[in-house]
Amino acid sequence: SDATLRRMLVNLRNRVKPQGLLMVCRTNRQDENHGTLFKIFDDGCLQVVERLGSGTEIEALALDIRATD
C-alpha cells in the first residue's frame, strides 16, 4: 500500500545524512532496471538528482515526504 511504501521511504530517509544520496530502483518483469537517485536536504525533503530508465514508480511518494514525516 502507499502508506507502507511511504513509511519505508521515511525510515530510509531518516538513515541518510543530510546532503546524502538515496537510490530507489527495481528490475521489472521485462528484466529492465528503473530507478531514481534522490538527494536528502537538510530539512529532510528529497529532490531528484538522476533517473535510471523511467525512474522509480514511487517517485511521487518520495517527493511528497516532508521534514515532519
CSV table of N, CA, C and O in Angstrom, one decimal:
chain,number,residue,atom,x,y,z
A,1,SER,N,0.8,-1.2,0.0
A,1,SER,CA,0.0,0.0,0.0
A,1,SER,C,0.9,1.3,0.0
A,1,SER,O,2.1,1.2,0.4
A,2,ASP,N,0.3,2.4,-0.4
A,2,ASP,CA,1.1,3.6,-0.4
A,2,ASP,C,1.5,4.0,1.0
A,2,ASP,O,2.6,4.5,1.2
A,3,ALA,N,0.7,3.7,2.0
A,3,ALA,CA,1.1,4.0,3.4
A,3,ALA,C,2.3,3.3,3.8
A,3,ALA,O,3.2,3.8,4.5
A,4,THR,N,2.4,2.0,3.5
A,4,THR,CA,3.6,1.2,3.8
A,4,THR,C,4.8,1.7,3.0
A,4,THR,O,5.9,1.8,3.6
A,5,LEU,N,4.6,2.0,1.8
A,5,LEU,CA,5.8,2.5,1.0
A,5,LEU,C,6.3,3.8,1.5
A,5,LEU,O,7.5,4.0,1.6
A,6,ARG,N,5.3,4.7,1.9
A,6,ARG,CA,5.7,6.0,2.5
A,6,ARG,C,6.5,5.8,3.8
A,6,ARG,O,7.5,6.4,4.0
A,7,ARG,N,6.0,4.9,4.6
A,7,ARG,CA,6.7,4.6,5.9
A,7,ARG,C,8.1,4.1,5.6
A,7,ARG,O,9.1,4.5,6.3
A,8,MET,N,8.2,3.2,4.7
A,8,MET,CA,9.6,2.7,4.3
A,8,MET,C,10.5,3.8,3.8
A,8,MET,O,11.7,3.9,4.2
A,9,LEU,N,10.0,4.7,3.0
A,9,LEU,CA,10.8,5.8,2.5
A,9,LEU,C,11.2,6.7,3.6
A,9,LEU,O,12.3,7.2,3.6
A,10,VAL,N,10.3,7.0,4.5
A,10,VAL,CA,10.6,7.9,5.6
A,10,VAL,C,11.7,7.2,6.5
A,10,VAL,O,12.7,7.9,6.9
A,11,ASN,N,11.6,5.9,6.7
A,11,ASN,CA,12.6,5.2,7.5
A,11,ASN,C,14.0,5.3,6.8
A,11,ASN,O,15.0,5.5,7.4
A,12,LEU,N,14.0,5.1,5.5
A,12,LEU,CA,15.2,5.1,4.7
A,12,LEU,C,15.8,6.6,4.7
A,12,LEU,O,17.0,6.8,5.0
A,13,ARG,N,15.0,7.5,4.5
A,13,ARG,CA,15.4,8.9,4.6
A,13,ARG,C,16.0,9.3,5.9
A,13,ARG,O,17.0,10.0,6.0
A,14,ASN,N,15.5,8.8,7.0
A,14,ASN,CA,16.0,9.1,8.3
A,14,ASN,C,17.4,8.5,8.6
A,14,ASN,O,18.1,8.9,9.5
A,15,ARG,N,17.7,7.5,7.8
A,15,ARG,CA,19.0,6.8,7.9
A,15,ARG,C,20.1,7.5,7.1
A,15,ARG,O,21.3,7.2,7.3
A,16,VAL,N,19.8,8.4,6.2
A,16,VAL,CA,20.7,9.0,5.3
A,16,VAL,C,21.0,10.4,5.9
A,16,VAL,O,20.1,11.1,6.3
A,17,LYS,N,22.3,10.7,6.0
A,17,LYS,CA,22.7,12.0,6.5
A,17,LYS,C,22.3,13.1,5.5
A,17,LYS,O,22.1,12.9,4.3
A,18,PRO,N,22.0,14.3,6.1
A,18,PRO,CA,21.7,15.5,5.2
A,18,PRO,C,22.7,15.7,4.1
A,18,PRO,O,23.9,15.5,4.4
A,19,GLN,N,22.3,16.0,2.9
A,19,GLN,CA,23.1,16.2,1.8
A,19,GLN,C,23.5,14.8,1.2
A,19,GLN,O,24.3,14.7,0.2
A,20,GLY,N,23.0,13.7,1.8
A,20,GLY,CA,23.4,12.4,1.3
A,20,GLY,C,22.5,12.0,0.1
A,20,GLY,O,21.5,12.7,-0.3
A,21,LEU,N,22.7,10.8,-0.4
A,21,LEU,CA,22.0,10.3,-1.6
A,21,LEU,C,21.3,9.0,-1.2
A,21,LEU,O,21.8,8.2,-0.5
A,22,LEU,N,20.1,8.8,-1.8
A,22,LEU,CA,19.3,7.6,-1.6
A,22,LEU,C,18.9,7.2,-3.0
A,22,LEU,O,18.3,7.9,-3.8
A,23,MET,N,19.2,5.9,-3.3
A,23,MET,CA,18.8,5.3,-4.6
A,23,MET,C,17.7,4.3,-4.4
A,23,MET,O,17.8,3.4,-3.6
A,24,VAL,N,16.6,4.5,-5.2
A,24,VAL,CA,15.5,3.6,-5.1
A,24,VAL,C,15.4,3.0,-6.5
A,24,VAL,O,15.2,3.8,-7.5
A,25,CYS,N,15.5,1.7,-6.7
A,25,CYS,CA,15.5,1.1,-8.0
A,25,CYS,C,14.8,-0.3,-7.9
A,25,CYS,O,14.6,-0.9,-6.9
A,26,ARG,N,14.5,-0.8,-9.1
A,26,ARG,CA,13.9,-2.1,-9.2
A,26,ARG,C,14.0,-2.6,-10.7
A,26,ARG,O,14.1,-1.9,-11.6
A,27,THR,N,14.0,-3.9,-10.8
A,27,THR,CA,14.1,-4.6,-12.1
A,27,THR,C,12.6,-5.1,-12.3
A,27,THR,O,12.1,-5.8,-11.5
A,28,ASN,N,12.1,-4.7,-13.5
A,28,ASN,CA,10.7,-5.1,-13.8
A,28,ASN,C,10.6,-6.5,-14.4
A,28,ASN,O,11.7,-7.2,-14.6
A,29,ARG,N,9.5,-6.9,-14.8
A,29,ARG,CA,9.3,-8.2,-15.4
A,29,ARG,C,9.9,-8.4,-16.7
A,29,ARG,O,10.1,-9.6,-17.1
A,30,GLN,N,10.2,-7.3,-17.4
A,30,GLN,CA,10.9,-7.4,-18.7
A,30,GLN,C,12.4,-7.4,-18.5
A,30,GLN,O,13.2,-7.3,-19.4
A,31,ASP,N,12.9,-7.5,-17.2
A,31,ASP,CA,14.3,-7.5,-16.8
A,31,ASP,C,15.0,-6.2,-17.2
A,31,ASP,O,16.2,-6.2,-17.5
A,32,GLU,N,14.2,-5.1,-17.1
A,32,GLU,CA,14.7,-3.8,-17.2
A,32,GLU,C,14.9,-3.1,-15.9
A,32,GLU,O,14.0,-3.2,-15.0
A,33,ASN,N,16.0,-2.3,-15.7
A,33,ASN,CA,16.2,-1.6,-14.5
A,33,ASN,C,15.7,-0.2,-14.6
A,33,ASN,O,16.0,0.5,-15.6
A,34,HIS,N,15.0,0.3,-13.5
A,34,HIS,CA,14.5,1.6,-13.5
A,34,HIS,C,14.7,2.1,-12.0
A,34,HIS,O,14.5,1.3,-11.1
A,35,GLY,N,15.1,3.4,-11.9
A,35,GLY,CA,15.3,3.9,-10.5
A,35,GLY,C,15.5,5.4,-10.5
A,35,GLY,O,15.6,6.0,-11.5
A,36,THR,N,15.5,5.9,-9.3
A,36,THR,CA,15.7,7.3,-9.1
A,36,THR,C,16.7,7.6,-8.0
A,36,THR,O,16.6,6.9,-6.9
A,37,LEU,N,17.6,8.5,-8.3
A,37,LEU,CA,18.6,8.9,-7.2
A,37,LEU,C,18.1,10.2,-6.6
A,37,LEU,O,17.8,11.2,-7.4
A,38,PHE,N,17.9,10.2,-5.3
A,38,PHE,CA,17.4,11.4,-4.6
A,38,PHE,C,18.5,12.0,-3.7
A,38,PHE,O,19.4,11.2,-3.2
A,39,LYS,N,18.5,13.3,-3.6
A,39,LYS,CA,19.4,14.0,-2.6
A,39,LYS,C,18.5,14.3,-1.4
A,39,LYS,O,17.4,14.8,-1.6
A,40,ILE,N,19.0,14.1,-0.2
A,40,ILE,CA,18.3,14.5,1.0
A,40,ILE,C,18.8,15.8,1.5
A,40,ILE,O,20.0,16.0,1.7
A,41,PHE,N,17.9,16.8,1.6
A,41,PHE,CA,18.3,18.1,2.0
A,41,PHE,C,18.3,18.2,3.5
A,41,PHE,O,17.7,17.3,4.2
A,42,ASP,N,18.8,19.3,4.0
A,42,ASP,CA,18.9,19.5,5.5
A,42,ASP,C,17.6,19.5,6.2
A,42,ASP,O,17.4,19.0,7.3
A,43,ASP,N,16.5,19.9,5.4
A,43,ASP,CA,15.2,19.9,6.0
A,43,ASP,C,14.5,18.6,5.9
A,43,ASP,O,13.3,18.4,6.3
A,44,GLY,N,15.1,17.5,5.3
A,44,GLY,CA,14.6,16.2,5.2
A,44,GLY,C,13.8,16.0,3.9
A,44,GLY,O,13.4,14.9,3.7
A,45,CYS,N,13.7,17.0,3.1
A,45,CYS,CA,13.0,16.8,1.8
A,45,CYS,C,13.9,16.1,0.8
A,45,CYS,O,15.1,16.3,0.9
A,46,LEU,N,13.3,15.5,-0.2
A,46,LEU,CA,14.1,14.8,-1.2
A,46,LEU,C,13.9,15.5,-2.5
A,46,LEU,O,12.9,16.1,-2.8
A,47,GLN,N,15.0,15.5,-3.3
A,47,GLN,CA,15.0,16.0,-4.7
A,47,GLN,C,15.6,15.0,-5.6
A,47,GLN,O,16.6,14.4,-5.3
A,48,VAL,N,15.0,14.9,-6.8
A,48,VAL,CA,15.5,14.0,-7.9
A,48,VAL,C,16.9,14.6,-8.4
A,48,VAL,O,17.0,15.7,-8.7
A,49,VAL,N,17.9,13.7,-8.4
A,49,VAL,CA,19.2,14.1,-8.9
A,49,VAL,C,19.3,13.5,-10.3
A,49,VAL,O,19.8,14.1,-11.2
A,50,GLU,N,18.9,12.2,-10.4
A,50,GLU,CA,19.1,11.5,-11.7
A,50,GLU,C,18.1,10.3,-11.8
A,50,GLU,O,17.6,9.8,-10.7
A,51,ARG,N,17.7,9.9,-13.0
A,51,ARG,CA,16.9,8.8,-13.2
A,51,ARG,C,17.6,7.7,-14.0
A,51,ARG,O,18.3,8.1,-14.9
A,52,LEU,N,17.4,6.5,-13.7
A,52,LEU,CA,17.8,5.4,-14.5
A,52,LEU,C,16.6,4.8,-15.2
A,52,LEU,O,15.6,4.5,-14.5
A,53,GLY,N,16.6,4.7,-16.5
A,53,GLY,CA,15.4,4.3,-17.2
A,53,GLY,C,14.3,5.3,-17.0
A,53,GLY,O,14.5,6.5,-17.1
A,54,SER,N,13.1,4.8,-16.6
A,54,SER,CA,12.0,5.6,-16.4
A,54,SER,C,11.9,6.2,-15.0
A,54,SER,O,10.9,6.8,-14.6
A,55,GLY,N,12.9,5.9,-14.1
A,55,GLY,CA,12.8,6.3,-12.7
A,55,GLY,C,11.9,5.3,-11.9
A,55,GLY,O,11.3,4.4,-12.5
A,56,THR,N,11.9,5.5,-10.6
A,56,THR,CA,11.1,4.6,-9.8
A,56,THR,C,9.6,5.0,-9.8
A,56,THR,O,9.3,6.2,-9.9
A,57,GLU,N,8.8,4.0,-9.7
A,57,GLU,CA,7.3,4.3,-9.8
A,57,GLU,C,6.8,4.9,-8.5
A,57,GLU,O,5.7,5.3,-8.4
A,58,ILE,N,7.7,5.0,-7.5
A,58,ILE,CA,7.2,5.6,-6.2
A,58,ILE,C,7.9,7.0,-6.0
A,58,ILE,O,7.9,7.5,-4.9
A,59,GLU,N,8.4,7.5,-7.1
A,59,GLU,CA,9.0,8.9,-7.1
A,59,GLU,C,8.1,9.9,-6.5
A,59,GLU,O,8.5,10.7,-5.6
A,60,ALA,N,6.8,9.9,-6.9
A,60,ALA,CA,5.9,10.9,-6.4
A,60,ALA,C,5.7,10.8,-4.9
A,60,ALA,O,5.6,11.8,-4.2
A,61,LEU,N,5.6,9.6,-4.3
A,61,LEU,CA,5.6,9.4,-2.9
A,61,LEU,C,6.8,10.0,-2.2
A,61,LEU,O,6.7,10.6,-1.1
A,62,ALA,N,8.0,9.7,-2.8
A,62,ALA,CA,9.2,10.2,-2.1
A,62,ALA,C,9.3,11.7,-2.1
A,62,ALA,O,9.7,12.3,-1.1
A,63,LEU,N,8.9,12.3,-3.2
A,63,LEU,CA,8.9,13.8,-3.3
A,63,LEU,C,7.9,14.5,-2.4
A,63,LEU,O,8.0,15.6,-2.1
A,64,ASP,N,6.9,13.7,-2.0
A,64,ASP,CA,5.8,14.3,-1.1
A,64,ASP,C,6.2,14.2,0.4
A,64,ASP,O,5.6,14.8,1.2
A,65,ILE,N,7.3,13.6,0.7
A,65,ILE,CA,7.8,13.5,2.1
A,65,ILE,C,8.3,14.8,2.6
A,65,ILE,O,9.1,15.4,1.9
A,66,ARG,N,7.9,15.2,3.7
A,66,ARG,CA,8.3,16.5,4.3
A,66,ARG,C,9.1,16.2,5.6
A,66,ARG,O,9.2,15.1,6.1
A,67,ALA,N,9.8,17.2,6.1
A,67,ALA,CA,10.7,17.1,7.2
A,67,ALA,C,9.9,16.6,8.5
A,67,ALA,O,10.5,15.9,9.3
A,68,THR,N,8.6,16.9,8.6
A,68,THR,CA,7.9,16.5,9.7
A,68,THR,C,7.4,15.0,9.7
A,68,THR,O,6.9,14.5,10.7
A,69,ASP,N,7.6,14.4,8.6
A,69,ASP,CA,7.3,12.9,8.4
A,69,ASP,C,8.2,12.0,9.1
A,69,ASP,O,9.4,12.3,9.3
